[in-house]
Short mmCIF file of C-alpha atoms and ligand atoms in Angstrom, two decimals:
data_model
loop_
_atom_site.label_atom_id
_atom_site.label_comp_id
_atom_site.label_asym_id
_atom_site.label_seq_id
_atom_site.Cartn_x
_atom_site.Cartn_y
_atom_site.Cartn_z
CA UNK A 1 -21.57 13.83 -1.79
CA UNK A 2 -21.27 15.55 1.48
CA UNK A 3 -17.96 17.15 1.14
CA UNK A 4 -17.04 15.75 4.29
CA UNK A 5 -14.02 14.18 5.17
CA UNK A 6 -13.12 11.19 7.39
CA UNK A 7 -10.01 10.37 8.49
CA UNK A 8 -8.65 6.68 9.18
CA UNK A 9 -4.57 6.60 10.57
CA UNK A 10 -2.79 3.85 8.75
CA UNK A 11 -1.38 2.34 12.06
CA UNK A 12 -2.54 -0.68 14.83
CA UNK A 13 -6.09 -2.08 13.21
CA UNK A 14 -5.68 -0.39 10.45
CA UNK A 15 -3.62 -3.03 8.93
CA UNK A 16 -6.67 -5.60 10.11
CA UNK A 17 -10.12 -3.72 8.89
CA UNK A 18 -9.13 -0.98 6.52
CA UNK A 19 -11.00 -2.50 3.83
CA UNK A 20 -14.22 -2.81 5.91
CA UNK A 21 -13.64 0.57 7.42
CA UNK A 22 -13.23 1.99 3.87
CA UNK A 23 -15.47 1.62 1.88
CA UNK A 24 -18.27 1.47 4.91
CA UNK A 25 -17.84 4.75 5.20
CA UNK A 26 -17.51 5.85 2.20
CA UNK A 27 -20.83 4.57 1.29
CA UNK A 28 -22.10 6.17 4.34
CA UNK A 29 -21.14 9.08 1.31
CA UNK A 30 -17.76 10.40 2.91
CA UNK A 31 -14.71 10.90 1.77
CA UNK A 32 -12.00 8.55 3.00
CA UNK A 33 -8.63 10.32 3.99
CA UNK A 34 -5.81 7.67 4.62
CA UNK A 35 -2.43 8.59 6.36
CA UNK A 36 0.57 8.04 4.50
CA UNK A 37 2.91 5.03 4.88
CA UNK A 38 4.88 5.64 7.94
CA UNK A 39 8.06 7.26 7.70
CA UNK A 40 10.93 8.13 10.11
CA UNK A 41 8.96 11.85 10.26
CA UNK A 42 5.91 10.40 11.47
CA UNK A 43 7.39 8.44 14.12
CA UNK A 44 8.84 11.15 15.30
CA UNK A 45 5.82 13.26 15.57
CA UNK A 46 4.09 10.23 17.43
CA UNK A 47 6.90 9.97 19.83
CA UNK A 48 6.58 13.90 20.58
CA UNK A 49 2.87 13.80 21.30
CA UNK A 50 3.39 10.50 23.28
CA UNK A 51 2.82 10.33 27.33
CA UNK A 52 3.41 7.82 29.50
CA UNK A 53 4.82 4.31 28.96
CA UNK A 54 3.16 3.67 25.53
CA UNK A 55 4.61 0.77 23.18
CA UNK A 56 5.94 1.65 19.53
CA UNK A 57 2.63 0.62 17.56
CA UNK A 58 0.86 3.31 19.80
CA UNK A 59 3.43 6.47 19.61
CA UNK A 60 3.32 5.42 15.60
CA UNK A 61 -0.55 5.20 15.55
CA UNK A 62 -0.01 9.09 17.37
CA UNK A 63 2.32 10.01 14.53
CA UNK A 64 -0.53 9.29 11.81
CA UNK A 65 -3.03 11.13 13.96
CA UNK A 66 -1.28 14.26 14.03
CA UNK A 67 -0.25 14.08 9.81
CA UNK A 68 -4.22 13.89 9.52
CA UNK A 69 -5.95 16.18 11.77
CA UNK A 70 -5.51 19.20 9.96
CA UNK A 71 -6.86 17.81 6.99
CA UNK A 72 -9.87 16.09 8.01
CA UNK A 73 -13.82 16.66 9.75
CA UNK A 74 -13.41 13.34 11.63
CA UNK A 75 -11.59 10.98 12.75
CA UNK A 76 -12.39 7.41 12.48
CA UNK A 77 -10.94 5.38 15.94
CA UNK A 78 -12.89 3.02 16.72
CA UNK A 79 -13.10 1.32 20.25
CA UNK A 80 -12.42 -2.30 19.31
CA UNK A 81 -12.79 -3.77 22.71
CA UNK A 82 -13.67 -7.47 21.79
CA UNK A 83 -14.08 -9.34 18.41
CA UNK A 84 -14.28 -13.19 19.71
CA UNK A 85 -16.09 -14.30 23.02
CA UNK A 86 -13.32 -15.94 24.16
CA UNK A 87 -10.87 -12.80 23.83
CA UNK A 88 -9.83 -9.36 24.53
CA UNK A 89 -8.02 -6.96 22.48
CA UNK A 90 -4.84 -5.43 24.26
CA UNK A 91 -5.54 -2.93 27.17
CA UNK A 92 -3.80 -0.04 25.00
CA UNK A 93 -5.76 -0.49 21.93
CA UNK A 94 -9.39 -0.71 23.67
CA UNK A 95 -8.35 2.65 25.17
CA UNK A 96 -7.39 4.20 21.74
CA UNK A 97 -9.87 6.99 21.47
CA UNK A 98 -8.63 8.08 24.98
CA UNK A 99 -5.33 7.96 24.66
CA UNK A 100 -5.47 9.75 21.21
CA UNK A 101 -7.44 12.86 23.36
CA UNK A 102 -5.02 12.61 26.43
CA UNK A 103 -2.76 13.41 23.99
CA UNK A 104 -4.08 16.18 21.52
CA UNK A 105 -5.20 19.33 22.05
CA UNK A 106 -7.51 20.86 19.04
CA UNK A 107 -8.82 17.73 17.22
CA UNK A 108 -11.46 16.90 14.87
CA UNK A 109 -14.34 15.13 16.14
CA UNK A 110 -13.48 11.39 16.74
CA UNK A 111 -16.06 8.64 15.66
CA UNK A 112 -15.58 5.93 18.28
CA UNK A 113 -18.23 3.65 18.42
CA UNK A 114 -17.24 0.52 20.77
CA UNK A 115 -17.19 -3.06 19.39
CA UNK A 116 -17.65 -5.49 22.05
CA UNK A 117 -18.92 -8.66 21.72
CA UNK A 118 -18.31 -9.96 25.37
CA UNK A 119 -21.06 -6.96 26.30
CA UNK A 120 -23.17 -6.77 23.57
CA UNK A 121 -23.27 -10.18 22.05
CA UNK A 122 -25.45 -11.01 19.07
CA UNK A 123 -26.41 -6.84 19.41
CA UNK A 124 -22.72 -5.74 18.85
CA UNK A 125 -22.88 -4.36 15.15
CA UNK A 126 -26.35 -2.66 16.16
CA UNK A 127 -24.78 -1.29 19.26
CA UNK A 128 -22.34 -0.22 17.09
CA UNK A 129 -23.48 1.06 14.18
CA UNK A 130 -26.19 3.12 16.83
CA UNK A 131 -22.91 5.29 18.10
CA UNK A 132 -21.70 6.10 14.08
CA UNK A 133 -24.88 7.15 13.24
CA UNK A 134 -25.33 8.93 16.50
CA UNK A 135 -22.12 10.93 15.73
CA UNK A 136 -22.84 11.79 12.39
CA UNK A 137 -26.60 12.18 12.55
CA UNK A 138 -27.30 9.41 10.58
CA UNK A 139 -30.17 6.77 10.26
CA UNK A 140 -28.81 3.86 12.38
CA UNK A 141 -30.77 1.11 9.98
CA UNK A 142 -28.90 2.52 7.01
CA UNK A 143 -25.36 2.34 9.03
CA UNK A 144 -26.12 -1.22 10.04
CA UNK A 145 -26.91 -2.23 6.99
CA UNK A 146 -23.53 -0.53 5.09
CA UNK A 147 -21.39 -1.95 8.22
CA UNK A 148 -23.07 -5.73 7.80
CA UNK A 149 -22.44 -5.42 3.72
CA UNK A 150 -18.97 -4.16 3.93
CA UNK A 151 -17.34 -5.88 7.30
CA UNK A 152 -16.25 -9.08 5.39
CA UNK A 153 -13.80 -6.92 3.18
CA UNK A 154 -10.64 -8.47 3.07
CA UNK A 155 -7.69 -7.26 4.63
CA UNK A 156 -3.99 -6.77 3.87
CA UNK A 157 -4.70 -6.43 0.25
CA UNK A 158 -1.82 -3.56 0.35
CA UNK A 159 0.61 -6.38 0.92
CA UNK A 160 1.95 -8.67 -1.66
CA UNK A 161 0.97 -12.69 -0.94
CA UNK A 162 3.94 -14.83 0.29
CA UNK A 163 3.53 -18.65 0.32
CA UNK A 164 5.73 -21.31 0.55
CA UNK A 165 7.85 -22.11 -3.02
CA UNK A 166 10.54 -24.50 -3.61
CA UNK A 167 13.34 -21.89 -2.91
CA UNK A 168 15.70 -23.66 -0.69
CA UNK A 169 15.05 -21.61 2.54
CA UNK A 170 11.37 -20.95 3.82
CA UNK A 171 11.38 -18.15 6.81
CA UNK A 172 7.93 -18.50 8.44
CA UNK A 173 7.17 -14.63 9.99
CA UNK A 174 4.88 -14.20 13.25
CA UNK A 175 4.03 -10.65 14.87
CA UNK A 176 1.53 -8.27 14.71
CA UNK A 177 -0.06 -7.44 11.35
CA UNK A 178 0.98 -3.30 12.34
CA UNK A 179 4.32 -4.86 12.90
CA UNK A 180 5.20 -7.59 10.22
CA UNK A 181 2.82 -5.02 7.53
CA UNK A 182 4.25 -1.36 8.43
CA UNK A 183 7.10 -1.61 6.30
CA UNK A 184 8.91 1.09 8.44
CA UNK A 185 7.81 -0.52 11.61
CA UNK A 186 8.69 -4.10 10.38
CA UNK A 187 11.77 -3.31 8.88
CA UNK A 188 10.45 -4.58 5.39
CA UNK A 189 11.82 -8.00 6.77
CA UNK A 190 9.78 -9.82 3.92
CA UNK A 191 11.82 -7.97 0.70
CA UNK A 192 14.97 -8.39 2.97
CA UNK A 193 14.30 -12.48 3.38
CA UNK A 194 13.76 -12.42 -0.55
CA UNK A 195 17.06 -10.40 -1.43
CA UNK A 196 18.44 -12.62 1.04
CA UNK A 197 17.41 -15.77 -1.37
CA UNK A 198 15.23 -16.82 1.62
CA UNK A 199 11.12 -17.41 0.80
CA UNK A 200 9.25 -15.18 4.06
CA UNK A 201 5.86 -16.94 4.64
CA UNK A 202 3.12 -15.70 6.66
CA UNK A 203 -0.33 -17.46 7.22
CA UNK A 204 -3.49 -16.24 8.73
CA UNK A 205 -4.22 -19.16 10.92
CA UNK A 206 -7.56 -20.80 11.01
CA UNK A 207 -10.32 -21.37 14.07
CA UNK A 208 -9.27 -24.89 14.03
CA UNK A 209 -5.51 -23.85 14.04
CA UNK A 210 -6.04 -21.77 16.92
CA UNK A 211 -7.90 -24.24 18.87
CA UNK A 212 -4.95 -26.42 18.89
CA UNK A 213 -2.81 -24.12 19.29
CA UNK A 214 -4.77 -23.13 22.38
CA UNK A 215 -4.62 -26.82 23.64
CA UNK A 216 -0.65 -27.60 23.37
CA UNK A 217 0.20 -24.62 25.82
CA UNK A 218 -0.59 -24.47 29.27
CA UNK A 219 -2.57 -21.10 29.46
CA UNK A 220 -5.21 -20.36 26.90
CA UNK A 221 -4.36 -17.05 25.42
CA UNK A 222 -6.43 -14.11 26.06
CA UNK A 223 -5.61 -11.58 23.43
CA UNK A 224 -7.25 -11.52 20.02
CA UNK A 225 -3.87 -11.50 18.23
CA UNK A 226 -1.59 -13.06 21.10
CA UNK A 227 -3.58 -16.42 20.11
CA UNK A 228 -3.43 -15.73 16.17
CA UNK A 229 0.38 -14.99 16.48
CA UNK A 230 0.80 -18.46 19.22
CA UNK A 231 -1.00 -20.89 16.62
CA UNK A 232 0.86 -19.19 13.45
CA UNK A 233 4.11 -20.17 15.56
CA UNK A 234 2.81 -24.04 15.93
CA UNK A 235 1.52 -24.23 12.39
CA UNK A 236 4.99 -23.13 11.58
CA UNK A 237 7.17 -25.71 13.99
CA UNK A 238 5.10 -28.50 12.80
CA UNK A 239 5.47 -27.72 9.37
CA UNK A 240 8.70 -29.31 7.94
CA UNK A 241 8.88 -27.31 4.65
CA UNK A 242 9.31 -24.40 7.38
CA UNK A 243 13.63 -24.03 8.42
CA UNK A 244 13.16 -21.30 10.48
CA UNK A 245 10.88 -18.95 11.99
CA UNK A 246 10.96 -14.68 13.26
CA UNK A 247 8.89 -13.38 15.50
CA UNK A 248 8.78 -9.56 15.16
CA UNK A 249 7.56 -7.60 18.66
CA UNK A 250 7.42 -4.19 20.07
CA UNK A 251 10.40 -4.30 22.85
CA UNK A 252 7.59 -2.65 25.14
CA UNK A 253 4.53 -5.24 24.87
CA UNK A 254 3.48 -7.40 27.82
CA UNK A 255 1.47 -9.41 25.78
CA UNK A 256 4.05 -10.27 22.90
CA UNK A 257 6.37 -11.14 26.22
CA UNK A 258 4.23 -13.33 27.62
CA UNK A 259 3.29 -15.34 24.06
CA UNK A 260 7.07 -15.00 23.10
CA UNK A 261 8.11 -16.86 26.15
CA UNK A 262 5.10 -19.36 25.49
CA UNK A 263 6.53 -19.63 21.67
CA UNK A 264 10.18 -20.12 22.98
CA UNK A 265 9.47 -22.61 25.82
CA UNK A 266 6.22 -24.47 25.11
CA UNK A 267 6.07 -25.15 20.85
CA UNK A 268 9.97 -24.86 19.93
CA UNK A 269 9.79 -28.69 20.44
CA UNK A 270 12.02 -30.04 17.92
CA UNK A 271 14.63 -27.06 17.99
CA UNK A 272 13.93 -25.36 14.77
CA UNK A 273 15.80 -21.79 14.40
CA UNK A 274 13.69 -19.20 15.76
CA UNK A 275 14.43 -15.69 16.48
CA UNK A 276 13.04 -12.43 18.14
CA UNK A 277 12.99 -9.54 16.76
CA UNK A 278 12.20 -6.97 19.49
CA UNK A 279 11.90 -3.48 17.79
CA UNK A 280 11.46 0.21 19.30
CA UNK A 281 12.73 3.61 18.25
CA UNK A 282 15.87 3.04 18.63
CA UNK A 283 15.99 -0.19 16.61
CA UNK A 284 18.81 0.41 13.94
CA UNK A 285 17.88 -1.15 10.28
CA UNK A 286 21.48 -2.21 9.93
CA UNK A 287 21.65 -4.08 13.18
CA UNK A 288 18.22 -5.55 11.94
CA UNK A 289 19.66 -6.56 8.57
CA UNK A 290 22.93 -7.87 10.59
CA UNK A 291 20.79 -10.49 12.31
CA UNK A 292 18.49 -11.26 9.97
CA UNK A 293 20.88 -12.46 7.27
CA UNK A 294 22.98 -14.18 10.35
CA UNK A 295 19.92 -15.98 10.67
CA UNK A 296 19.80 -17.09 7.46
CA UNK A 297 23.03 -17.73 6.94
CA UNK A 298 22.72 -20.10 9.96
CA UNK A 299 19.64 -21.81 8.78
CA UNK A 300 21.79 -22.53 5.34
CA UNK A 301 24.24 -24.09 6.96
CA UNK A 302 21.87 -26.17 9.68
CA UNK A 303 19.56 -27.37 6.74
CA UNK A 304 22.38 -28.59 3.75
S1 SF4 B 401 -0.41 -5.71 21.91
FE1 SF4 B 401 1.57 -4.84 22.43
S2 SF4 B 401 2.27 -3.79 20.58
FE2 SF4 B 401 0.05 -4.11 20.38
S3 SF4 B 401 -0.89 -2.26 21.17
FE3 SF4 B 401 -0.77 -3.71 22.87
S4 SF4 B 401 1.16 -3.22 23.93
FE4 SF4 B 401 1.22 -2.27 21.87
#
């Protein structure tokens, strides 16, 4: 209705919220502009508009920016800073909207209203939905009450479901949902597990799953994800219909290093086969295919 159009890069949250994000603002009466799957292009454009030491996820999310902002009025990067009150999100996606300015010149006008629970507490989607309608000159009531009717969308409805079947080899998969999702990013590892005969299965893990997750390790885990991606690896060890399990992770991320080395050391307790799967730029899809079906060539030989 108002011609105007708002852009959302299919990279980093995206992959968590884009259902929410979509069709909040498009009944805020926008049109909703989506980046295109990434491709080997894109990446490359993200890498050239990257500065500093910034990990794969980011240069990608860069990548999508710069495919969108010709095309678009806004941009929609939101400032998720904290979504739990016992949790942070990482350092390098709380400074999104920043980074995304340090490192373009000539771009639309970014919406990037701050979600913070720790700070705002039981005033967060107010305090939020205050900055979108200050931005677009909006009635903040009205944006509350399209951001509290729309934020329990679903998410990852893009992606087929994978569960556990009777196939002979189940492949439980950890990382990042802009890892394990972005089927550039992720190296489509869960169609290569299924033309490998294997069964990939992923889980969203629970409060209570997380909670005990949290209590078998020695250090609580302070990132939003870190801990979903931790108690996704214990539900998986503990689970004997599970023969093996991958956890995908951006070569560059201190916080997948520190929960990968919590993974390896602290739940691999009965010795199930688990790999890593550090990607980056430079990560070749054949040497990813290589291991992958080594790995599951292993586990068929461990588990007859
Ligand atoms: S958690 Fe790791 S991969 Fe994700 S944005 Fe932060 S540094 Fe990058």
């Amino acid at each position: 209705m108002k011609n105007i159009r708002v852009g959302i890069p299919r990279a980093l949250l995206y992959y968590r919220y884009a259902d929410a994000w979509k069709t909040f603002i498009e009944e805020l009466g926008y049109e909703v502009i989506t980046s295109p799957e990434t491709t080997a292009g894109i990446l490359k454009d993200g890498i050239k508009k990257s500065v500093g030491d910034l990990c794969l996820p980011v240069k990608t999310f860069l990548g999508h920016v710069e495919s969108l902002k010709d095309s678009v009025d806004f941009l929609f990067i939101p400032r998720y800073i904290s979504v739990e009150h016992d949790a942070y999100m990482c350092p390098k996606i709380l400074g999104l909207p920043d980074v995304v300015r340090a490192c373009f010149t000539n771009l639309p006008r970014i919406i990037d209203p701050m979600f913070n629970i720790k700070k705002d507490k039981d005033n967060t989607i107010t305090e939020f939905s205050r900055q979108v309608a200050r931005i677009l000159s909006l009635e903040p009531e009205a944006v509350e009450k399209s951001f509290i009717k729309n934020s329990g969308a679903g998410y990852m409805n893009e992606q087929e479901e994978y569960s556990l079947t009777d196939k002979k080899i189940n492949v439980g998969l950890i990382g990042r949902p802009y890892l394990l999702f972005d089927r550039y990013l992720g190296k489509n590892l869960f169609r290569t597990l299924s033309e490998l005969g294997a069964n990939p299965v992923y889980i969203q893990p629970s409060e209570n799953e997380i909670t005990e997750a949290m209590t078998v390790i020695p250090k609580w885990v302070y990132w939003s994800m870190g801990k979903e991606v931790t108690a996704s690896a214990h539900a998986f060890f503990k689970d004997d219909k599970i023969d093996g399990i991958i956890n995908i992770c951006s070569a560059t991320c201190g916080p997948d290093s520190f929960t990968g080395d919590l993974i390896r050391k602290r739940l691999n307790t009965r010795n199930k086969p688990y790999m890593t799967l550090s990607v980056d730029e430079h990560a070749s899809d054949t040497g990813i295919q290589t291991r992958v079906e080594a790995f599951v060539d292993m586990i068929g030989k461990v588990i007859v």
